[in-house]
Amino acid sequence: MKISRPDLERAESAGILQAGQAQALWTFLGSQPQTQAQFQFAHVLYYLGGMIAIAAMSLFMTVGYATWGAGSLTVFAVAYAFLAWRLGLWFLQVKILPIPAGILFTLTIVLVPLAVYGVQAALGHWESGGRYSDYHHYIDWRWLFLELATLAAAAVMLWLYRLPFMTMPVAVTLWYLSMDVAAWIAFGVDDGSEAWGYYEQLWNLRRFVSLGFGLAMLGLALRIDLATRRDPRDFAFWLYLFGLLAFWGALSSMDSGSQLGKFFYCLINLGLIFIGAVLSRRVFAVFGGLGVTGYLGYLAWDVFKDSLLFAFVLSLLGLGLVFAGVWWNKHGEALGARWRQKLSPQLAELIAQRR
């Protein structure tokens, strides 16, 4: 819920607040340090600067590796990470600016895989190929060491400084891990065969691993959401986002094989929309909406192509959803109060906090 100054003035006029309290409360709220990211110009500069600094690592290690060799990567990464960490501490403890502090701590975490890669390259473990510039777009089981080191560093940083943006590299790394674990499993059973169907089996394996990892990441995000339900900072957002990327991406890439399977896929996406409404997480609604739209597009262009009846039925369905929204707006609160009593107290409190 967002509160504006006119809201407080109306509360004062209604007698809820005493005379003069609206101004005092507004002044107090305005003096509090900003802990949540909002669409403000200063915040845009924070994140833009952080993303540029993180992206600069890709440019450096491409040029620096060729110029100074593998050892320079580790030295530079450690020195740069130390500088980012100290600057983040200054923002957090001196300036009381948690958002830029979180961005700089995130930069510290992001430099960990670069340092690990530099050590591995110096020891000759990448002589057979594999550049660090491929880390973010090429699946390879050998990245597992970098990912595990990143998760360990992120766990330490989150334990020391509870800032939400630091969960972003955790979510990204878990997403990468889901794909690289599949490559590692495939590497273990790969006999070098070029037989027909091998690569299709490998692709199916990766999809199922990604599906399972995505569900596990969503479960972890919900667990964190419940544990931090009274904290205004959002620690679960990035885990929800990349968990859905792994789960929904794998699910959508699978061949349902039948009309019933495609309909079941649509039901899963409708379920995502419902979960998003319950948890007040728009990211679920976005992915679910994409899935439902894809299914309706399939019906329109493949099953009921040039069918006037389908267009008529689809229009009625859309209008029905509008009226359902009107009905829910009137009766939804009472119904929600009933079924929330049957939920766990923690989940019911989370839902109440999100409303």
mmCIF file of C-alpha atoms in Angstrom:
data_model
loop_
_atom_site.group_PDB
_atom_site.id
_atom_site.type_symbol
_atom_site.label_atom_id
_atom_site.label_comp_id
_atom_site.label_asym_id
_atom_site.label_seq_id
_atom_site.Cartn_x
_atom_site.Cartn_y
_atom_site.Cartn_z
ATOM 1 C CA MET A 1 0.000 0.000 0.000
ATOM 2 C CA LYS A 2 1.331 3.424 -0.997
ATOM 3 C CA ILE A 3 0.579 6.402 1.227
ATOM 4 C CA SER A 4 0.589 9.975 -0.044
ATOM 5 C CA ARG A 5 0.445 13.232 1.860
ATOM 6 C CA PRO A 6 -3.212 13.873 0.884
ATOM 7 C CA ASP A 7 -4.092 10.482 2.418
ATOM 8 C CA LEU A 8 -2.710 11.618 5.767
ATOM 9 C CA GLU A 9 -4.482 14.962 5.503
ATOM 10 C CA ARG A 10 -7.803 13.205 4.845
ATOM 11 C CA ALA A 11 -7.193 10.963 7.856
ATOM 12 C CA GLU A 12 -6.588 14.065 9.937
ATOM 13 C CA SER A 13 -9.790 15.681 8.628
ATOM 14 C CA ALA A 14 -11.726 12.512 9.478
ATOM 15 C CA GLY A 15 -10.457 12.628 13.059
ATOM 16 C CA ILE A 16 -8.321 9.511 12.788
ATOM 17 C CA LEU A 17 -5.202 11.609 13.305
ATOM 18 C CA GLN A 18 -5.077 14.549 15.637
ATOM 19 C CA ALA A 19 -4.480 18.073 14.353
ATOM 20 C CA GLY A 20 -0.875 18.512 13.237
ATOM 21 C CA GLN A 21 -0.058 14.800 13.231
ATOM 22 C CA ALA A 22 -0.363 14.469 9.458
ATOM 23 C CA GLN A 23 2.529 16.863 8.857
ATOM 24 C CA ALA A 24 4.637 15.320 11.627
ATOM 25 C CA LEU A 25 4.043 11.791 10.316
ATOM 26 C CA TRP A 26 4.819 12.806 6.734
ATOM 27 C CA THR A 27 8.060 14.448 7.845
ATOM 28 C CA PHE A 28 9.031 11.330 9.790
ATOM 29 C CA LEU A 29 8.323 9.019 6.838
ATOM 30 C CA GLY A 30 10.299 11.259 4.496
ATOM 31 C CA SER A 31 13.335 11.183 6.782
ATOM 32 C CA GLN A 32 13.588 7.386 6.777
ATOM 33 C CA PRO A 33 16.338 5.813 4.643
ATOM 34 C CA GLN A 34 15.045 4.340 1.397
ATOM 35 C CA THR A 35 15.339 0.548 1.537
ATOM 36 C CA GLN A 36 13.063 -0.451 -1.337
ATOM 37 C CA ALA A 37 13.839 0.085 -4.994
ATOM 38 C CA GLN A 38 11.421 2.449 -6.696
ATOM 39 C CA PHE A 39 11.295 4.065 -10.100
ATOM 40 C CA GLN A 40 13.150 7.222 -9.182
ATOM 41 C CA PHE A 41 15.843 8.901 -11.241
ATOM 42 C CA ALA A 42 18.496 8.374 -8.544
ATOM 43 C CA HIS A 43 17.639 4.661 -8.393
ATOM 44 C CA VAL A 44 17.852 4.395 -12.181
ATOM 45 C CA LEU A 45 21.368 5.851 -11.976
ATOM 46 C CA TYR A 46 22.248 3.398 -9.169
ATOM 47 C CA TYR A 47 21.283 0.316 -11.147
ATOM 48 C CA LEU A 48 22.539 1.611 -14.494
ATOM 49 C CA GLY A 49 25.943 2.336 -12.981
ATOM 50 C CA GLY A 50 26.023 -1.058 -11.299
ATOM 51 C CA MET A 51 25.134 -2.881 -14.515
ATOM 52 C CA ILE A 52 27.812 -0.972 -16.431
ATOM 53 C CA ALA A 53 30.421 -1.863 -13.797
ATOM 54 C CA ILE A 54 29.406 -5.524 -13.917
ATOM 55 C CA ALA A 55 29.386 -5.573 -17.736
ATOM 56 C CA ALA A 56 32.854 -4.013 -17.762
ATOM 57 C CA MET A 57 34.171 -7.292 -16.361
ATOM 58 C CA SER A 58 33.360 -9.063 -19.623
ATOM 59 C CA LEU A 59 35.308 -6.441 -21.562
ATOM 60 C CA PHE A 60 38.282 -6.557 -19.191
ATOM 61 C CA MET A 61 38.738 -10.280 -19.066
ATOM 62 C CA THR A 62 38.522 -10.528 -22.861
ATOM 63 C CA VAL A 63 41.242 -7.891 -23.313
ATOM 64 C CA GLY A 64 43.138 -8.482 -20.056
ATOM 65 C CA TYR A 65 43.473 -12.234 -20.507
ATOM 66 C CA ALA A 66 45.034 -11.797 -23.933
ATOM 67 C CA THR A 67 47.330 -9.005 -22.733
ATOM 68 C CA TRP A 68 48.532 -10.063 -19.267
ATOM 69 C CA GLY A 69 47.582 -13.719 -18.985
ATOM 70 C CA ALA A 70 45.477 -15.772 -16.578
ATOM 71 C CA GLY A 71 47.170 -14.643 -13.366
ATOM 72 C CA SER A 72 46.178 -11.038 -13.963
ATOM 73 C CA LEU A 73 42.501 -12.022 -13.923
ATOM 74 C CA THR A 74 42.667 -13.264 -10.351
ATOM 75 C CA VAL A 75 44.728 -10.319 -9.090
ATOM 76 C CA PHE A 76 42.447 -7.799 -10.751
ATOM 77 C CA ALA A 77 39.244 -9.555 -9.684
ATOM 78 C CA VAL A 78 40.303 -9.791 -6.033
ATOM 79 C CA ALA A 79 41.495 -6.166 -5.932
ATOM 80 C CA TYR A 80 38.374 -4.891 -7.673
ATOM 81 C CA ALA A 81 36.118 -6.977 -5.394
ATOM 82 C CA PHE A 82 37.865 -5.608 -2.309
ATOM 83 C CA LEU A 83 37.396 -2.044 -3.575
ATOM 84 C CA ALA A 84 33.710 -2.652 -4.316
ATOM 85 C CA TRP A 85 33.229 -4.208 -0.873
ATOM 86 C CA ARG A 86 34.852 -1.276 0.937
ATOM 87 C CA LEU A 87 32.862 1.253 -1.065
ATOM 88 C CA GLY A 88 29.684 -0.685 -0.332
ATOM 89 C CA LEU A 89 30.469 -0.574 3.391
ATOM 90 C CA TRP A 90 30.944 3.179 3.148
ATOM 91 C CA PHE A 91 27.557 3.617 1.479
ATOM 92 C CA LEU A 92 25.875 1.347 4.026
ATOM 93 C CA GLN A 93 27.470 2.466 7.285
ATOM 94 C CA VAL A 94 28.373 6.109 6.632
ATOM 95 C CA LYS A 95 25.893 7.344 4.043
ATOM 96 C CA ILE A 96 23.043 4.991 5.110
ATOM 97 C CA LEU A 97 22.247 4.240 1.455
ATOM 98 C CA PRO A 98 21.423 0.519 1.305
ATOM 99 C CA ILE A 99 20.499 0.428 -2.409
ATOM 100 C CA PRO A 100 23.901 1.501 -3.832
ATOM 101 C CA ALA A 101 25.555 -0.564 -1.093
ATOM 102 C CA GLY A 102 23.658 -3.642 -2.250
ATOM 103 C CA ILE A 103 24.694 -2.997 -5.849
ATOM 104 C CA LEU A 104 28.362 -2.777 -4.889
ATOM 105 C CA PHE A 105 28.144 -5.900 -2.730
ATOM 106 C CA THR A 106 26.559 -7.618 -5.733
ATOM 107 C CA LEU A 107 29.526 -6.517 -7.846
ATOM 108 C CA THR A 108 31.789 -8.135 -5.239
ATOM 109 C CA ILE A 109 29.917 -11.431 -5.618
ATOM 110 C CA VAL A 110 29.936 -11.250 -9.416
ATOM 111 C CA LEU A 111 33.744 -10.982 -9.399
ATOM 112 C CA VAL A 112 34.136 -14.315 -7.582
ATOM 113 C CA PRO A 113 33.701 -16.563 -10.662
ATOM 114 C CA LEU A 114 36.198 -14.385 -12.559
ATOM 115 C CA ALA A 115 38.781 -14.891 -9.803
ATOM 116 C CA VAL A 116 38.145 -18.650 -9.717
ATOM 117 C CA TYR A 117 38.437 -18.863 -13.494
ATOM 118 C CA GLY A 118 41.760 -16.994 -13.333
ATOM 119 C CA VAL A 119 43.123 -19.527 -10.841
ATOM 120 C CA GLN A 120 41.922 -22.456 -12.962
ATOM 121 C CA ALA A 121 43.362 -20.944 -16.139
ATOM 122 C CA ALA A 122 46.707 -20.299 -14.434
ATOM 123 C CA LEU A 123 46.801 -23.984 -13.421
ATOM 124 C CA GLY A 124 46.117 -25.019 -17.012
ATOM 125 C CA HIS A 125 42.594 -26.381 -16.549
ATOM 126 C CA TRP A 126 41.224 -24.431 -19.535
ATOM 127 C CA GLU A 127 43.934 -25.203 -22.078
ATOM 128 C CA SER A 128 41.494 -27.429 -23.971
ATOM 129 C CA GLY A 129 39.211 -24.458 -24.608
ATOM 130 C CA GLY A 130 36.593 -22.461 -22.778
ATOM 131 C CA ARG A 131 36.819 -18.692 -22.419
ATOM 132 C CA TYR A 132 35.307 -16.819 -19.508
ATOM 133 C CA SER A 133 33.400 -14.660 -21.985
ATOM 134 C CA ASP A 134 31.364 -17.805 -22.764
ATOM 135 C CA TYR A 135 30.293 -18.187 -19.119
ATOM 136 C CA HIS A 136 27.011 -16.317 -19.528
ATOM 137 C CA HIS A 137 25.829 -17.902 -22.759
ATOM 138 C CA TYR A 138 27.534 -21.285 -23.203
ATOM 139 C CA ILE A 139 26.509 -24.408 -21.271
ATOM 140 C CA ASP A 140 29.483 -26.411 -20.004
ATOM 141 C CA TRP A 141 29.746 -28.686 -16.968
ATOM 142 C CA ARG A 142 33.163 -27.188 -16.135
ATOM 143 C CA TRP A 143 31.452 -23.963 -15.050
ATOM 144 C CA LEU A 144 30.180 -25.839 -11.967
ATOM 145 C CA PHE A 145 33.252 -24.866 -9.921
ATOM 146 C CA LEU A 146 32.671 -21.192 -10.690
ATOM 147 C CA GLU A 147 28.994 -21.444 -9.800
ATOM 148 C CA LEU A 148 29.536 -23.231 -6.508
ATOM 149 C CA ALA A 149 32.156 -20.667 -5.471
ATOM 150 C CA THR A 150 29.747 -17.851 -6.381
ATOM 151 C CA LEU A 151 26.956 -19.385 -4.286
ATOM 152 C CA ALA A 152 29.303 -19.790 -1.320
ATOM 153 C CA ALA A 153 30.452 -16.157 -1.556
ATOM 154 C CA ALA A 154 26.857 -14.944 -1.914
ATOM 155 C CA ALA A 155 25.810 -16.934 1.168
ATOM 156 C CA VAL A 156 28.525 -15.246 3.226
ATOM 157 C CA MET A 157 27.666 -11.766 1.922
ATOM 158 C CA LEU A 158 23.946 -12.246 2.540
ATOM 159 C CA TRP A 159 24.668 -13.494 6.043
ATOM 160 C CA LEU A 160 26.732 -10.376 6.767
ATOM 161 C CA TYR A 161 24.628 -7.782 4.926
ATOM 162 C CA ARG A 162 20.961 -8.539 4.393
ATOM 163 C CA LEU A 163 20.345 -6.548 1.214
ATOM 164 C CA PRO A 164 17.856 -7.819 -1.390
ATOM 165 C CA PHE A 165 19.747 -7.091 -4.623
ATOM 166 C CA MET A 166 22.466 -9.554 -3.617
ATOM 167 C CA THR A 167 19.998 -12.363 -4.282
ATOM 168 C CA MET A 168 20.217 -11.530 -7.995
ATOM 169 C CA PRO A 169 23.567 -13.308 -8.623
ATOM 170 C CA VAL A 170 22.287 -16.205 -6.489
ATOM 171 C CA ALA A 171 19.236 -16.568 -8.725
ATOM 172 C CA VAL A 172 21.266 -16.231 -11.926
ATOM 173 C CA THR A 173 23.868 -18.719 -10.710
ATOM 174 C CA LEU A 174 21.224 -21.265 -9.720
ATOM 175 C CA TRP A 175 19.695 -20.881 -13.177
ATOM 176 C CA TYR A 176 23.092 -21.472 -14.805
ATOM 177 C CA LEU A 177 23.673 -24.368 -12.425
ATOM 178 C CA SER A 178 20.489 -26.076 -13.579
ATOM 179 C CA MET A 179 21.746 -26.135 -17.157
ATOM 180 C CA ASP A 180 25.355 -27.006 -16.383
ATOM 181 C CA VAL A 181 24.373 -29.880 -14.071
ATOM 182 C CA ALA A 182 22.487 -31.400 -16.985
ATOM 183 C CA ALA A 183 25.599 -31.025 -19.131
ATOM 184 C CA TRP A 184 27.665 -32.667 -16.378
ATOM 185 C CA ILE A 185 25.251 -35.613 -16.161
ATOM 186 C CA ALA A 186 25.331 -35.966 -19.926
ATOM 187 C CA PHE A 187 29.137 -35.787 -19.918
ATOM 188 C CA GLY A 188 29.243 -38.660 -17.471
ATOM 189 C CA VAL A 189 27.184 -40.943 -19.724
ATOM 190 C CA ASP A 190 28.460 -39.620 -23.064
ATOM 191 C CA ASP A 191 30.268 -42.314 -25.010
ATOM 192 C CA GLY A 192 31.068 -39.996 -27.893
ATOM 193 C CA SER A 193 28.384 -41.605 -30.016
ATOM 194 C CA GLU A 194 26.954 -39.665 -32.924
ATOM 195 C CA ALA A 195 23.970 -41.999 -33.137
ATOM 196 C CA TRP A 196 20.685 -40.607 -34.337
ATOM 197 C CA GLY A 197 18.563 -39.357 -31.463
ATOM 198 C CA TYR A 198 21.454 -38.790 -29.031
ATOM 199 C CA TYR A 199 21.241 -35.015 -29.121
ATOM 200 C CA GLU A 200 17.476 -35.149 -28.766
ATOM 201 C CA GLN A 201 17.892 -37.239 -25.609
ATOM 202 C CA LEU A 202 20.463 -34.757 -24.314
ATOM 203 C CA TRP A 203 18.076 -31.858 -24.958
ATOM 204 C CA ASN A 204 15.247 -33.689 -23.163
ATOM 205 C CA LEU A 205 17.530 -34.348 -20.199
ATOM 206 C CA ARG A 206 18.409 -30.672 -19.941
ATOM 207 C CA ARG A 207 14.757 -29.673 -20.059
ATOM 208 C CA PHE A 208 13.784 -32.027 -17.248
ATOM 209 C CA VAL A 209 16.726 -30.910 -15.084
ATOM 210 C CA SER A 210 15.818 -27.264 -15.721
ATOM 211 C CA LEU A 211 12.196 -28.016 -14.842
ATOM 212 C CA GLY A 212 13.183 -29.596 -11.528
ATOM 213 C CA PHE A 213 15.639 -26.827 -10.671
ATOM 214 C CA GLY A 214 13.029 -24.216 -11.470
ATOM 215 C CA LEU A 215 10.512 -25.794 -9.111
ATOM 216 C CA ALA A 216 13.157 -26.073 -6.395
ATOM 217 C CA MET A 217 14.104 -22.417 -6.853
ATOM 218 C CA LEU A 218 10.454 -21.360 -6.633
ATOM 219 C CA GLY A 219 10.107 -23.375 -3.431
ATOM 220 C CA LEU A 220 13.203 -21.661 -2.025
ATOM 221 C CA ALA A 221 11.799 -18.264 -3.023
ATOM 222 C CA LEU A 222 8.518 -18.999 -1.238
ATOM 223 C CA ARG A 223 10.409 -20.143 1.844
ATOM 224 C CA ILE A 224 12.397 -16.899 1.868
ATOM 225 C CA ASP A 225 9.219 -14.918 1.226
ATOM 226 C CA LEU A 226 7.599 -16.474 4.279
ATOM 227 C CA ALA A 227 10.669 -15.969 6.456
ATOM 228 C CA THR A 228 10.924 -12.275 5.510
ATOM 229 C CA ARG A 229 7.193 -11.508 5.333
ATOM 230 C CA ARG A 230 7.498 -8.725 7.928
ATOM 231 C CA ASP A 231 10.519 -7.177 6.235
ATOM 232 C CA PRO A 232 9.724 -4.403 3.721
ATOM 233 C CA ARG A 233 12.709 -5.481 1.635
ATOM 234 C CA ASP A 234 12.030 -8.009 -1.112
ATOM 235 C CA PHE A 235 14.540 -10.868 -0.904
ATOM 236 C CA ALA A 236 12.562 -13.346 -3.013
ATOM 237 C CA PHE A 237 11.972 -11.419 -6.254
ATOM 238 C CA TRP A 238 15.029 -12.577 -8.200
ATOM 239 C CA LEU A 239 14.572 -16.189 -7.130
ATOM 240 C CA TYR A 240 10.967 -16.081 -8.302
ATOM 241 C CA LEU A 241 12.035 -14.553 -11.627
ATOM 242 C CA PHE A 242 14.797 -16.998 -12.509
ATOM 243 C CA GLY A 243 12.930 -19.934 -11.002
ATOM 244 C CA LEU A 244 10.087 -19.176 -13.386
ATOM 245 C CA LEU A 245 12.536 -18.739 -16.261
ATOM 246 C CA ALA A 246 13.946 -22.218 -15.616
ATOM 247 C CA PHE A 247 10.583 -23.884 -14.944
ATOM 248 C CA TRP A 248 8.397 -22.126 -17.520
ATOM 249 C CA GLY A 249 11.095 -22.130 -20.200
ATOM 250 C CA ALA A 250 11.624 -25.876 -19.860
ATOM 251 C CA LEU A 251 7.888 -26.543 -19.699
ATOM 252 C CA SER A 252 7.149 -24.442 -22.776
ATOM 253 C CA SER A 253 9.913 -26.109 -24.793
ATOM 254 C CA MET A 254 8.492 -29.587 -24.193
ATOM 255 C CA ASP A 255 6.332 -31.273 -26.800
ATOM 256 C CA SER A 256 2.977 -31.978 -25.200
ATOM 257 C CA GLY A 257 2.214 -34.548 -27.888
ATOM 258 C CA SER A 258 -1.572 -34.252 -27.788
ATOM 259 C CA GLN A 259 -4.454 -31.834 -27.463
ATOM 260 C CA LEU A 260 -4.926 -32.967 -23.871
ATOM 261 C CA GLY A 261 -1.290 -32.243 -23.088
ATOM 262 C CA LYS A 262 -1.525 -28.755 -24.571
ATOM 263 C CA PHE A 263 -4.697 -28.115 -22.578
ATOM 264 C CA PHE A 264 -2.911 -29.259 -19.423
ATOM 265 C CA TYR A 265 -0.114 -26.807 -20.267
ATOM 266 C CA CYS A 266 -2.718 -24.046 -20.426
ATOM 267 C CA LEU A 267 -4.092 -25.092 -17.031
ATOM 268 C CA ILE A 268 -0.600 -24.903 -15.519
ATOM 269 C CA ASN A 269 -0.242 -21.363 -16.826
ATOM 270 C CA LEU A 270 -3.652 -20.442 -15.448
ATOM 271 C CA GLY A 271 -2.403 -21.809 -12.142
ATOM 272 C CA LEU A 272 0.632 -19.522 -12.365
ATOM 273 C CA ILE A 273 -1.671 -16.544 -12.840
ATOM 274 C CA PHE A 274 -3.700 -17.614 -9.789
ATOM 275 C CA ILE A 275 -0.536 -18.046 -7.689
ATOM 276 C CA GLY A 276 0.603 -14.604 -8.782
ATOM 277 C CA ALA A 277 -2.702 -13.120 -7.656
ATOM 278 C CA VAL A 278 -2.523 -14.905 -4.296
ATOM 279 C CA LEU A 279 1.078 -13.939 -3.570
ATOM 280 C CA SER A 280 0.821 -10.505 -5.237
ATOM 281 C CA ARG A 281 3.699 -11.478 -7.510
ATOM 282 C CA ARG A 282 3.209 -10.030 -10.992
ATOM 283 C CA VAL A 283 6.016 -12.132 -12.424
ATOM 284 C CA PHE A 284 3.815 -15.256 -12.115
ATOM 285 C CA ALA A 285 1.025 -13.490 -13.982
ATOM 286 C CA VAL A 286 3.432 -12.415 -16.739
ATOM 287 C CA PHE A 287 4.715 -15.924 -17.437
ATOM 288 C CA GLY A 288 1.289 -17.463 -17.001
ATOM 289 C CA GLY A 289 -0.224 -14.880 -19.340
ATOM 290 C CA LEU A 290 2.413 -15.644 -21.971
ATOM 291 C CA GLY A 291 1.626 -19.343 -21.724
ATOM 292 C CA VAL A 292 -2.138 -18.870 -21.979
ATOM 293 C CA THR A 293 -1.682 -16.463 -24.889
ATOM 294 C CA GLY A 294 0.493 -19.010 -26.658
ATOM 295 C CA TYR A 295 -2.120 -21.712 -26.162
ATOM 296 C CA LEU A 296 -4.915 -19.479 -27.469
ATOM 297 C CA GLY A 297 -2.732 -18.580 -30.436
ATOM 298 C CA TYR A 298 -2.238 -22.276 -31.127
ATOM 299 C CA LEU A 299 -5.999 -22.830 -31.053
ATOM 300 C CA ALA A 300 -6.628 -19.845 -33.313
ATOM 301 C CA TRP A 301 -4.007 -20.664 -35.952
ATOM 302 C CA ASP A 302 -3.856 -24.467 -35.881
ATOM 303 C CA VAL A 303 -7.051 -25.961 -34.503
ATOM 304 C CA PHE A 304 -9.802 -23.434 -35.288
ATOM 305 C CA LYS A 305 -8.208 -21.561 -38.180
ATOM 306 C CA ASP A 306 -10.692 -19.266 -40.001
ATOM 307 C CA SER A 307 -13.440 -20.326 -37.584
ATOM 308 C CA LEU A 308 -15.920 -17.562 -36.837
ATOM 309 C CA LEU A 309 -17.399 -19.626 -33.999
ATOM 310 C CA PHE A 310 -14.042 -19.751 -32.193
ATOM 311 C CA ALA A 311 -13.668 -15.980 -32.392
ATOM 312 C CA PHE A 312 -17.183 -15.577 -30.990
ATOM 313 C CA VAL A 313 -16.540 -18.045 -28.146
ATOM 314 C CA LEU A 314 -13.199 -16.391 -27.356
ATOM 315 C CA SER A 315 -14.889 -12.975 -27.180
ATOM 316 C CA LEU A 316 -17.480 -14.344 -24.772
ATOM 317 C CA LEU A 317 -14.704 -15.840 -22.668
ATOM 318 C CA GLY A 318 -12.965 -12.471 -22.483
ATOM 319 C CA LEU A 319 -16.157 -10.709 -21.443
ATOM 320 C CA GLY A 320 -16.808 -13.446 -18.906
ATOM 321 C CA LEU A 321 -13.418 -12.813 -17.335
ATOM 322 C CA VAL A 322 -14.232 -9.108 -17.088
ATOM 323 C CA PHE A 323 -17.499 -9.844 -15.260
ATOM 324 C CA ALA A 324 -15.685 -12.398 -13.092
ATOM 325 C CA GLY A 325 -13.283 -9.624 -12.095
ATOM 326 C CA VAL A 326 -16.197 -7.370 -11.170
ATOM 327 C CA TRP A 327 -17.752 -10.147 -9.082
ATOM 328 C CA TRP A 328 -14.422 -10.901 -7.390
ATOM 329 C CA ASN A 329 -13.943 -7.238 -6.569
ATOM 330 C CA LYS A 330 -17.228 -7.344 -4.655
ATOM 331 C CA HIS A 331 -17.058 -10.754 -2.980
ATOM 332 C CA GLY A 332 -13.387 -11.728 -3.142
ATOM 333 C CA GLU A 333 -12.383 -10.264 0.219
ATOM 334 C CA ALA A 334 -14.994 -12.278 2.110
ATOM 335 C CA LEU A 335 -14.112 -15.469 0.257
ATOM 336 C CA GLY A 336 -10.406 -14.855 0.754
ATOM 337 C CA ALA A 337 -10.881 -14.369 4.493
ATOM 338 C CA ARG A 338 -12.524 -17.800 4.678
ATOM 339 C CA TRP A 339 -9.964 -19.860 2.819
ATOM 340 C CA ARG A 340 -7.015 -18.031 4.375
ATOM 341 C CA GLN A 341 -8.123 -19.439 7.715
ATOM 342 C CA LYS A 342 -7.397 -22.906 6.334
ATOM 343 C CA LEU A 343 -3.860 -21.991 5.283
ATOM 344 C CA SER A 344 -0.743 -21.983 7.422
ATOM 345 C CA PRO A 345 -0.536 -18.891 9.661
ATOM 346 C CA GLN A 346 2.720 -17.838 7.976
ATOM 347 C CA LEU A 347 1.261 -17.969 4.454
ATOM 348 C CA ALA A 348 -1.917 -16.205 5.575
ATOM 349 C CA GLU A 349 0.184 -13.444 7.138
ATOM 350 C CA LEU A 350 2.276 -13.157 3.965
ATOM 351 C CA ILE A 351 -0.846 -12.732 1.849
ATOM 352 C CA ALA A 352 -2.186 -10.121 4.259
ATOM 353 C CA GLN A 353 1.144 -8.241 4.117
ATOM 354 C CA ARG A 354 1.108 -8.241 0.299
ATOM 355 C CA ARG A 355 -2.426 -6.872 0.013
#
